Coordinates of N, CA and C in Angstrom, one line a residue:
X12 N -154.5 211.1 -23.6 CA -155.5 210.1 -23.5 C -155.1 208.9 -22.6
X13 N -156.1 208.5 -21.8 CA -155.8 207.4 -20.9 C -156.0 206.1 -21.6
X14 N -155.1 205.1 -21.2 CA -155.2 203.8 -21.7 C -156.5 203.1 -21.3
X15 N -157.1 202.4 -22.2 CA -158.3 201.7 -21.9 C -157.9 200.3 -21.5
X16 N -158.5 199.8 -20.3 CA -158.2 198.5 -19.9 C -159.5 197.6 -20.0
X17 N -159.3 196.4 -20.5 CA -160.5 195.5 -20.7 C -160.3 194.4 -19.7
X18 N -161.4 194.0 -19.1 CA -161.4 192.8 -18.3 C -162.2 191.7 -19.0
X19 N -161.5 190.5 -19.2 CA -162.2 189.4 -19.8 C -162.9 188.6 -18.6
X20 N -164.2 188.5 -18.7 CA -165.0 187.9 -17.6 C -165.4 186.5 -18.0
X21 N -165.3 185.6 -17.1 CA -165.8 184.3 -17.3 C -167.3 184.3 -17.3
X22 N -167.9 185.0 -16.4 CA -169.3 185.2 -16.3 C -169.7 186.6 -16.0
X23 N -170.9 187.0 -16.4 CA -171.3 188.4 -16.1 C -171.3 188.6 -14.6
X24 N -171.6 187.6 -13.8 CA -171.8 187.8 -12.4 C -170.5 188.2 -11.7
X25 N -169.4 187.7 -12.2 CA -168.1 187.9 -11.4 C -167.3 189.0 -12.1
X26 N -167.8 189.7 -13.1 CA -167.0 190.6 -13.9 C -166.5 191.8 -13.1
X27 N -167.3 192.3 -12.2 CA -166.8 193.5 -11.4 C -165.8 192.9 -10.3
X28 N -166.0 191.7 -9.9 CA -165.0 191.1 -8.9 C -163.7 190.9 -9.6
X29 N -163.7 190.5 -10.8 CA -162.4 190.3 -11.6 C -161.7 191.6 -11.7
X30 N -162.4 192.7 -12.0 CA -161.9 194.0 -12.1 C -161.2 194.5 -10.8
X31 N -161.9 194.3 -9.7 CA -161.3 194.7 -8.4 C -160.1 193.8 -8.1
X32 N -160.1 192.6 -8.4 CA -158.9 191.7 -8.2 C -157.7 192.2 -9.0
X33 N -157.9 192.7 -10.2 CA -156.8 193.2 -11.0 C -156.2 194.5 -10.3
X34 N -157.1 195.3 -9.9 CA -156.7 196.6 -9.2 C -155.9 196.2 -7.9
X35 N -156.5 195.3 -7.2 CA -155.9 194.9 -5.9 C -154.4 194.4 -6.1
X36 N -154.2 193.6 -7.2 CA -152.9 193.1 -7.4 C -151.9 194.2 -7.7
X37 N -152.4 195.3 -8.3 CA -151.4 196.4 -8.6 C -151.0 197.1 -7.3
X38 N -151.6 196.7 -6.2 CA -151.2 197.3 -4.9 C -150.3 196.4 -4.1
X39 N -149.9 195.3 -4.7 CA -149.1 194.3 -4.0 C -147.6 194.9 -4.0
X40 N -147.1 195.3 -2.9 CA -145.8 195.9 -2.8 C -144.7 194.9 -2.4
X41 N -145.1 193.6 -2.2 CA -144.1 192.6 -1.7 C -143.2 192.2 -2.9
X42 N -141.9 192.5 -2.8 CA -141.0 192.2 -3.9 C -140.9 190.7 -4.2
X43 N -141.3 189.9 -3.2 CA -141.2 188.4 -3.4 C -142.3 187.9 -4.4
X44 N -143.3 188.7 -4.5 CA -144.4 188.3 -5.5 C -144.1 188.9 -6.8
X45 N -143.1 188.4 -7.5 CA -142.6 188.9 -8.7 C -143.7 188.8 -9.8
X46 N -144.5 187.7 -9.7 CA -145.5 187.5 -10.7 C -146.6 188.6 -10.7
X47 N -146.8 189.2 -9.5 CA -147.8 190.2 -9.4 C -147.3 191.6 -9.8
X48 N -146.0 191.8 -10.0 CA -145.4 193.1 -10.3 C -145.9 193.5 -11.7
X49 N -146.3 192.6 -12.5 CA -146.9 193.0 -13.8 C -148.1 193.9 -13.6
X50 N -148.9 193.6 -12.6 CA -150.1 194.4 -12.3 C -149.7 195.7 -11.8
X51 N -148.6 195.8 -11.1 CA -148.1 197.0 -10.5 C -147.8 198.0 -11.6
X52 N -147.4 197.6 -12.8 CA -147.1 198.5 -13.9 C -148.3 199.0 -14.5
X53 N -149.5 198.4 -14.2 CA -150.7 198.9 -14.9 C -151.0 200.4 -14.6
X54 N -150.7 200.8 -13.3 CA -151.0 202.2 -13.0 C -150.1 203.1 -13.8
X55 N -148.8 202.7 -14.0 CA -147.9 203.5 -14.9 C -148.4 203.5 -16.3
X56 N -148.9 202.4 -16.8 CA -149.4 202.4 -18.2 C -150.6 203.2 -18.3
X57 N -151.5 203.2 -17.4 CA -152.8 203.9 -17.4 C -152.6 205.4 -17.3
X58 N -151.6 205.8 -16.4 CA -151.3 207.2 -16.1 C -149.8 207.4 -16.5
X59 N -149.5 207.9 -17.7 CA -148.1 208.1 -18.1 C -147.3 208.9 -17.1
X60 N -147.9 209.9 -16.5 CA -147.2 210.7 -15.5 C -147.4 210.3 -14.1
X61 N -147.7 209.0 -13.9 CA -148.0 208.5 -12.6 C -146.9 208.6 -11.6
X62 N -147.1 209.1 -10.4 CA -146.1 209.2 -9.4 C -146.7 208.6 -8.1
X63 N -146.1 207.5 -7.7 CA -146.6 206.8 -6.5 C -145.9 207.2 -5.2
X64 N -145.7 208.5 -5.0 CA -145.0 209.0 -3.9 C -145.7 208.9 -2.6
X65 N -147.0 208.6 -2.6 CA -147.8 208.4 -1.4 C -148.9 207.4 -1.6
X66 N -149.3 206.8 -0.5 CA -150.5 205.9 -0.6 C -151.7 206.6 -1.2
X67 N -151.9 207.8 -0.8 CA -153.1 208.6 -1.2 C -153.1 208.7 -2.7
X68 N -152.0 209.0 -3.3 CA -151.9 209.2 -4.8 C -152.2 207.9 -5.5
X69 N -151.7 206.8 -4.9 CA -151.8 205.5 -5.5 C -153.3 205.1 -5.4
X70 N -153.9 205.3 -4.3 CA -155.3 205.0 -4.1 C -156.2 205.8 -5.1
X71 N -156.0 207.1 -5.2 CA -156.7 207.9 -6.1 C -156.6 207.4 -7.5
X72 N -155.4 207.0 -8.0 CA -155.2 206.5 -9.3 C -155.9 205.2 -9.5
X73 N -155.8 204.3 -8.5 CA -156.5 203.0 -8.6 C -158.0 203.2 -8.7
X74 N -158.6 204.2 -8.0 CA -160.0 204.4 -8.0 C -160.5 204.9 -9.4
X75 N -159.7 205.8 -10.0 CA -160.0 206.3 -11.3 C -159.9 205.2 -12.3
X76 N -158.9 204.4 -12.2 CA -158.8 203.3 -13.2 C -159.9 202.3 -13.0
X77 N -160.3 202.0 -11.8 CA -161.4 201.1 -11.5 C -162.7 201.6 -12.1
X78 N -163.0 202.9 -12.0 CA -164.2 203.5 -12.5 C -164.2 203.4 -14.1
X79 N -163.0 203.6 -14.7 CA -163.0 203.4 -16.1 C -163.3 202.0 -16.6
X80 N -162.7 201.0 -15.8 CA -163.0 199.6 -16.2 C -164.5 199.3 -15.9
X81 N -165.0 199.8 -14.8 CA -166.4 199.6 -14.5 C -167.3 200.2 -15.6
X82 N -166.9 201.4 -16.2 CA -167.7 202.0 -17.2 C -167.8 201.1 -18.4
X83 N -166.7 200.4 -18.8 CA -166.8 199.5 -19.9 C -167.6 198.3 -19.6
X84 N -167.5 197.8 -18.3 CA -168.3 196.6 -17.9 C -169.8 197.0 -17.9
X85 N -170.2 198.2 -17.4 CA -171.6 198.6 -17.4 C -172.1 198.6 -18.8
X86 N -171.3 199.1 -19.8 CA -171.7 199.2 -21.1 C -171.8 197.9 -21.9
X87 N -170.8 197.1 -21.7 CA -170.7 195.8 -22.5 C -171.5 194.7 -21.8
X88 N -171.6 194.6 -20.5 CA -172.2 193.5 -19.8 C -173.6 193.9 -19.3
X89 N -174.0 195.2 -19.6 CA -175.3 195.7 -19.1 C -175.6 195.5 -17.7
X90 N -174.6 195.8 -16.8 CA -174.7 195.7 -15.4 C -175.1 197.1 -14.8
X91 N -175.9 197.1 -13.8 CA -176.4 198.4 -13.2 C -175.2 199.2 -12.8
X92 N -175.1 200.4 -13.4 CA -174.0 201.3 -13.1 C -174.0 201.9 -11.7
X93 N -175.2 202.1 -11.1 CA -175.3 202.5 -9.7 C -174.6 201.5 -8.8
X94 N -174.8 200.3 -9.0 CA -174.2 199.2 -8.2 C -172.7 199.2 -8.3
X95 N -172.2 199.4 -9.5 CA -170.8 199.4 -9.8 C -170.1 200.6 -9.1
X96 N -170.8 201.7 -9.1 CA -170.3 202.9 -8.4 C -170.2 202.6 -6.9
X97 N -171.2 202.0 -6.4 CA -171.2 201.7 -4.9 C -170.1 200.7 -4.6
X98 N -169.8 199.7 -5.4 CA -168.7 198.8 -5.2 C -167.4 199.4 -5.3
X99 N -167.2 200.4 -6.2 CA -166.0 201.1 -6.4 C -165.8 202.0 -5.1
X100 N -166.8 202.5 -4.6 CA -166.7 203.3 -3.3 C -166.3 202.5 -2.2
X101 N -166.8 201.2 -2.1 CA -166.4 200.3 -1.1 C -164.9 200.0 -1.1
X102 N -164.5 199.8 -2.4 CA -163.0 199.6 -2.5 C -162.2 200.8 -2.1
X103 N -162.6 201.9 -2.5 CA -161.9 203.2 -2.1 C -161.9 203.3 -0.6
X104 N -163.0 203.1 0.1 CA -163.1 203.3 1.5 C -162.2 202.3 2.2
X105 N -162.2 201.0 1.7 CA -161.4 200.0 2.3 C -159.9 200.3 2.2
X106 N -159.5 200.8 1.0 CA -158.1 201.1 0.8 C -157.6 202.3 1.7
X107 N -158.5 203.3 1.8 CA -158.2 204.5 2.6 C -158.1 204.1 4.1
X108 N -159.0 203.2 4.5 CA -158.9 202.8 5.9 C -157.7 201.9 6.2
X109 N -157.3 201.2 5.1 CA -156.1 200.2 5.3 C -154.8 200.9 5.1
X110 N -154.7 201.9 4.3 CA -153.4 202.5 3.9 C -153.1 203.9 4.5
X111 N -154.0 204.7 4.6 CA -153.7 206.1 4.9 C -153.7 206.4 6.4
X112 N -152.8 207.3 6.8 CA -152.7 207.7 8.2 C -152.8 209.2 8.3
X113 N -153.5 209.8 7.4 CA -153.5 211.3 7.4 C -154.6 211.9 8.3
X114 N -155.4 211.1 8.9 CA -156.5 211.6 9.8 C -157.8 211.9 9.1
X115 N -157.9 211.7 7.8 CA -159.1 211.9 7.1 C -160.2 210.9 7.6
X116 N -161.3 211.4 8.0 CA -162.3 210.6 8.6 C -163.5 210.3 7.7
X117 N -163.9 211.3 6.8 CA -165.1 211.1 6.0 C -164.7 211.0 4.5
X118 N -165.5 210.1 3.9 CA -165.2 209.9 2.4 C -165.4 211.1 1.6
X119 N -166.5 211.9 1.9 CA -166.7 213.1 1.1 C -165.6 214.1 1.2
X120 N -164.9 214.2 2.3 CA -163.8 215.1 2.5 C -162.7 214.7 1.6
X121 N -162.3 213.4 1.6 CA -161.2 212.9 0.8 C -161.6 213.0 -0.7
X122 N -162.8 212.7 -1.1 CA -163.2 212.8 -2.5 C -163.1 214.2 -3.0
X123 N -163.6 215.2 -2.2 CA -163.6 216.6 -2.6 C -162.2 217.1 -2.7
X124 N -161.3 216.8 -1.8 CA -160.0 217.4 -1.8 C -158.9 216.6 -2.5
X125 N -159.1 215.3 -2.8 CA -158.0 214.6 -3.4 C -158.4 213.9 -4.8
X126 N -159.7 213.7 -5.0 CA -160.1 213.0 -6.2 C -160.7 214.0 -7.2
X127 N -161.6 214.9 -6.8 CA -162.2 215.8 -7.7 C -161.2 216.8 -8.2
X128 N -160.1 217.0 -7.5 CA -159.1 218.0 -7.9 C -158.0 217.3 -8.8
X129 N -158.2 216.0 -9.1 CA -157.2 215.3 -9.9 C -157.5 215.5 -11.4
X130 N -156.5 215.9 -12.1 CA -156.7 216.2 -13.5 C -157.2 215.0 -14.3
X131 N -156.7 213.8 -14.0 CA -157.2 212.6 -14.7 C -158.6 212.3 -14.5
X132 N -159.1 212.6 -13.3 CA -160.5 212.4 -12.9 C -161.4 213.2 -13.8
X133 N -160.9 214.4 -14.2 CA -161.8 215.3 -14.9 C -161.6 215.2 -16.4
X134 N -160.9 214.2 -16.9 CA -160.8 213.9 -18.3 C -162.1 213.3 -18.8
X135 N -162.3 213.3 -20.1 CA -163.5 212.8 -20.7 C -163.8 211.4 -20.5
X136 N -162.9 210.6 -20.0 CA -163.2 209.2 -19.7 C -164.2 209.0 -18.6
X137 N -164.4 210.0 -17.8 CA -165.4 209.9 -16.7 C -166.3 211.1 -16.7
X138 N -166.7 211.5 -17.9 CA -167.5 212.7 -18.0 C -169.0 212.3 -18.2
X139 N -169.9 213.2 -18.5 CA -171.3 212.9 -18.7 C -171.7 212.6 -20.1
X140 N -170.8 212.4 -21.0 CA -171.1 212.3 -22.4 C -171.5 210.9 -22.8
X141 N -172.6 210.5 -22.3 CA -173.1 209.2 -22.7 C -172.5 208.0 -21.9
X142 N -171.6 208.2 -21.0 CA -171.1 207.1 -20.3 C -172.1 206.6 -19.2
X143 N -172.1 205.3 -19.0 CA -172.9 204.7 -18.0 C -172.6 205.2 -16.6
X144 N -171.3 205.4 -16.4 CA -170.8 205.9 -15.1 C -170.2 207.3 -15.3
X145 N -170.8 208.3 -14.6 CA -170.3 209.7 -14.7 C -170.2 210.4 -13.4
X146 N -169.6 211.5 -13.4 CA -169.2 212.2 -12.2 C -170.5 212.7 -11.4
X147 N -171.5 213.0 -12.1 CA -172.7 213.5 -11.5 C -173.3 212.4 -10.5
X148 N -173.3 211.1 -11.0 CA -173.8 210.0 -10.2 C -172.9 209.7 -9.0
X149 N -171.6 209.8 -9.3 CA -170.6 209.5 -8.3 C -170.7 210.6 -7.2
X150 N -170.8 211.9 -7.6 CA -171.0 212.9 -6.6 C -172.1 212.7 -5.7
X151 N -173.3 212.3 -6.3 CA -174.5 212.1 -5.5 C -174.3 210.9 -4.5
X152 N -173.7 209.8 -5.0 CA -173.5 208.7 -4.2 C -172.6 209.0 -3.0
X153 N -171.5 209.7 -3.3 CA -170.5 210.0 -2.2 C -171.0 211.0 -1.2
X154 N -171.8 212.0 -1.7 CA -172.4 212.9 -0.8 C -173.4 212.3 0.1
X155 N -174.1 211.3 -0.4 CA -175.1 210.6 0.4 C -174.4 209.7 1.4
X156 N -173.2 209.3 1.1 CA -172.4 208.4 2.0 C -171.4 209.2 2.9
X157 N -171.8 210.3 3.4 CA -170.9 211.2 4.1 C -170.8 210.6 5.5
X158 N -170.2 209.4 5.5 CA -170.0 208.6 6.7 C -168.5 208.5 7.0
X159 N -168.2 207.9 8.2 CA -166.8 207.6 8.5 C -166.3 206.6 7.6
X160 N -165.1 206.8 7.1 CA -164.4 205.9 6.1 C -164.4 204.5 6.7
X161 N -164.1 204.4 8.0 CA -164.0 203.0 8.6 C -165.3 202.3 8.5
X162 N -166.4 203.1 8.8 CA -167.8 202.4 8.7 C -168.1 201.9 7.4
X163 N -167.8 202.7 6.3 CA -168.1 202.2 5.0 C -167.2 201.0 4.6
X164 N -165.9 201.1 5.0 CA -165.0 200.0 4.7 C -165.4 198.7 5.3
X165 N -166.2 198.7 6.3 CA -166.7 197.4 6.9 C -167.5 196.6 6.0
X166 N -168.2 197.3 5.1 CA -169.0 196.6 4.1 C -168.2 195.8 3.1
X167 N -166.9 196.2 3.0 CA -166.0 195.6 1.9 C -165.8 194.1 2.2
X168 N -165.7 193.7 3.5 CA -165.5 192.3 3.8 C -166.6 191.5 3.3
X169 N -167.8 192.0 3.5 CA -169.0 191.2 2.9 C -168.9 191.1 1.4
X170 N -168.6 192.2 0.8 CA -168.5 192.3 -0.7 C -167.4 191.2 -1.2
X171 N -166.3 191.2 -0.5 CA -165.2 190.2 -0.9 C -165.7 188.8 -0.7
X172 N -166.4 188.5 0.3 CA -167.0 187.2 0.5 C -167.9 186.8 -0.6
X173 N -168.7 187.8 -1.1 CA -169.6 187.6 -2.2 C -168.8 187.3 -3.5
X174 N -167.7 188.1 -3.7 CA -166.8 187.8 -4.8 C -166.2 186.4 -4.8
X175 N -165.8 186.0 -3.6 CA -165.3 184.6 -3.4 C -166.3 183.6 -3.9
X176 N -167.5 183.8 -3.6 CA -168.6 182.9 -4.0 C -168.5 182.7 -5.5
X177 N -168.5 183.8 -6.3 CA -168.5 183.7 -7.7 C -167.2 183.1 -8.3
X178 N -166.1 183.4 -7.6 CA -164.8 183.0 -8.0 C -164.6 181.5 -7.9
X179 N -165.3 180.8 -7.0 CA -165.2 179.4 -6.8 C -166.2 178.6 -7.7
X180 N -167.0 179.3 -8.5 CA -168.0 178.6 -9.3 C -167.4 178.2 -10.6
X181 N -167.7 177.0 -11.1 CA -167.4 176.6 -12.5 C -168.4 177.1 -13.4
X182 N -168.1 178.1 -14.3 CA -169.1 178.7 -15.2 C -169.6 177.7 -16.2
X183 N -168.9 176.7 -16.5 CA -169.3 175.7 -17.5 C -170.3 174.7 -16.9
X184 N -170.0 174.2 -15.7 CA -170.8 173.1 -15.1 C -171.7 173.6 -13.9
X185 N -171.5 174.8 -13.6 CA -172.2 175.4 -12.4 C -172.0 174.5 -11.2
X186 N -170.8 174.0 -11.0 CA -170.5 173.1 -9.9 C -169.7 174.0 -8.9
X187 N -170.0 173.8 -7.6 CA -169.4 174.6 -6.6 C -168.3 173.9 -5.8
X188 N -167.2 174.5 -5.6 CA -166.1 173.9 -4.8 C -166.3 174.4 -3.3
X189 N -165.8 175.6 -3.0 CA -166.0 176.1 -1.6 C -167.0 177.3 -1.6
X190 N -167.7 177.4 -2.7 CA -168.6 178.6 -2.8 C -169.7 178.6 -1.8
X191 N -170.2 177.4 -1.4 CA -171.2 177.4 -0.3 C -170.7 177.9 1.0
X192 N -169.4 177.6 1.3 CA -168.8 178.1 2.5 C -168.7 179.6 2.4
X193 N -168.2 180.1 1.3 CA -168.1 181.6 1.1 C -169.5 182.2 1.2
X194 N -170.5 181.6 0.6 CA -171.9 182.1 0.7 C -172.3 182.2 2.2
X195 N -172.0 181.2 2.9 CA -172.4 181.2 4.4 C -171.6 182.3 5.1
X196 N -170.3 182.5 4.7 CA -169.5 183.5 5.3 C -170.0 184.9 5.0
X197 N -170.5 185.1 3.7 CA -171.1 186.4 3.3 C -172.3 186.7 4.2
X198 N -173.2 185.7 4.3 CA -174.5 185.9 5.0 C -174.2 186.2 6.4
X199 N -173.2 185.5 7.0 CA -172.9 185.7 8.4 C -172.4 187.2 8.7
X200 N -171.5 187.6 7.8 CA -171.0 189.0 7.9 C -172.1 190.0 7.6
X201 N -173.0 189.7 6.7 CA -174.1 190.5 6.3 C -175.0 190.8 7.5
X202 N -175.4 189.7 8.2 CA -176.3 189.8 9.3 C -175.6 190.5 10.5
X203 N -174.4 190.2 10.7 CA -173.7 190.8 11.9 C -173.5 192.3 11.7
X204 N -173.1 192.7 10.5 CA -173.0 194.2 10.3 C -174.3 194.9 10.2
X205 N -175.3 194.2 9.6 CA -176.6 194.8 9.5 C -177.2 195.1 10.9
X206 N -176.9 194.3 11.9 CA -177.5 194.4 13.2 C -176.9 195.7 13.9
X207 N -175.7 196.1 13.5 CA -175.0 197.2 14.2 C -175.0 198.5 13.3
X208 N -175.7 198.4 12.1 CA -175.6 199.5 11.2 C -177.0 200.1 11.1
X209 N -177.0 201.4 10.6 CA -178.3 202.1 10.3 C -178.9 201.6 9.0
X210 N -179.9 200.9 9.1 CA -180.5 200.3 7.9 C -181.9 200.9 7.6
X211 N -182.1 202.2 8.0 CA -183.3 202.9 7.7 C -183.5 203.0 6.1
X212 N -184.7 202.7 5.7 CA -184.9 202.7 4.2 C -184.5 204.0 3.6
X213 N -183.7 203.9 2.5 CA -183.2 205.1 1.8 C -181.9 205.6 2.3
X214 N -181.4 205.1 3.4 CA -180.1 205.5 4.0 C -179.0 204.9 3.2
X215 N -177.8 205.5 3.2 CA -176.6 205.0 2.5 C -176.4 203.5 2.8
X216 N -176.5 203.2 4.1 CA -176.3 201.8 4.5 C -177.3 200.9 3.8
X217 N -178.5 201.3 3.8 CA -179.6 200.5 3.2 C -179.3 200.3 1.7
X218 N -178.8 201.3 1.0 CA -178.5 201.2 -0.4 C -177.4 200.1 -0.6
X219 N -176.4 200.2 0.2 CA -175.3 199.3 0.1 C -175.7 197.8 0.3
X220 N -176.5 197.7 1.4 CA -177.0 196.3 1.7 C -177.9 195.8 0.6
X221 N -178.7 196.7 0.0 CA -179.6 196.2 -1.0 C -178.8 195.7 -2.2
X222 N -177.8 196.4 -2.6 CA -176.9 195.9 -3.8 C -176.3 194.6 -3.4
X223 N -175.7 194.4 -2.2 CA -175.0 193.2 -1.8 C -176.0 192.0 -1.8
X224 N -177.2 192.3 -1.1 CA -178.2 191.2 -0.9 C -178.8 190.8 -2.3
X225 N -179.0 191.7 -3.2 CA -179.5 191.4 -4.5 C -178.6 190.5 -5.2
X226 N -177.3 190.8 -5.1 CA -176.3 189.9 -5.8 C -176.2 188.5 -5.2
X227 N -176.4 188.5 -3.9 CA -176.4 187.2 -3.2 C -177.6 186.4 -3.6
X228 N -178.7 187.0 -3.7 CA -179.9 186.3 -4.0 C -179.9 185.8 -5.5
X229 N -179.1 186.5 -6.3 CA -178.9 186.1 -7.7 C -178.1 184.7 -7.7
X230 N -177.1 184.7 -6.8 CA -176.4 183.5 -6.7 C -177.3 182.3 -6.2
X231 N -178.1 182.6 -5.2 CA -179.0 181.6 -4.7 C -180.0 181.1 -5.8
X232 N -180.5 182.0 -6.5 CA -181.5 181.6 -7.5 C -180.9 180.9 -8.7
X233 N -179.7 181.2 -9.0 CA -179.0 180.6 -10.2 C -178.4 179.3 -9.9
X234 N -177.8 179.2 -8.7 CA -177.1 178.0 -8.4 C -177.6 177.2 -7.2
X235 N -179.0 177.3 -7.0 CA -179.5 176.6 -5.8 C -179.5 175.1 -6.0
X236 N -179.1 174.6 -7.1 CA -179.1 173.1 -7.3 C -177.7 172.6 -7.2
X237 N -176.7 173.4 -6.9 CA -175.3 172.9 -6.9 C -175.1 172.1 -5.6

């Protein structure tokens, strides 16, 4: 049985960002950052037989752990599971583009050959038995995003800018520190990438943009008085 990880969210809006930050910290290999090494042990706790012999194995383990956390978030916080799957895919693509040198070019190829064949991925924690996030939806999303890994990872920069917006907000007073700067940075990246991407309605790019823009508009509507 896999260990269940819970993320304590200050607000519903930044819950998935908090989850990704936790996973990212587990990828910090710098021995100087001793405080972050606690997060590095999460993978070993989550996967008792964890073996970090390669970047690919570590990324696969991180992706599976992120999906499990997102499943709890979707259930407890009532957040759209399709959006969470898309954001998990953005993280996966970004890490693959950042870490691996194996020549893999498409997300679907990596998913089919390295994730779907992983025994932990096929355990009941990510099955179809009532979970908000399940393999059928993940399969469909990744098949529809049969794009170059580098192209998908480009969306991640915009996503992280959006996360920075929520991270800088005071959930008690709704006062903004540098969130407006991060919001401007997000919108600038959004427009720049949108102009060079295929945004045909219904395309994978269009779906990603829709999720990102909807979350940005939520920020505008909720905090337009800060």
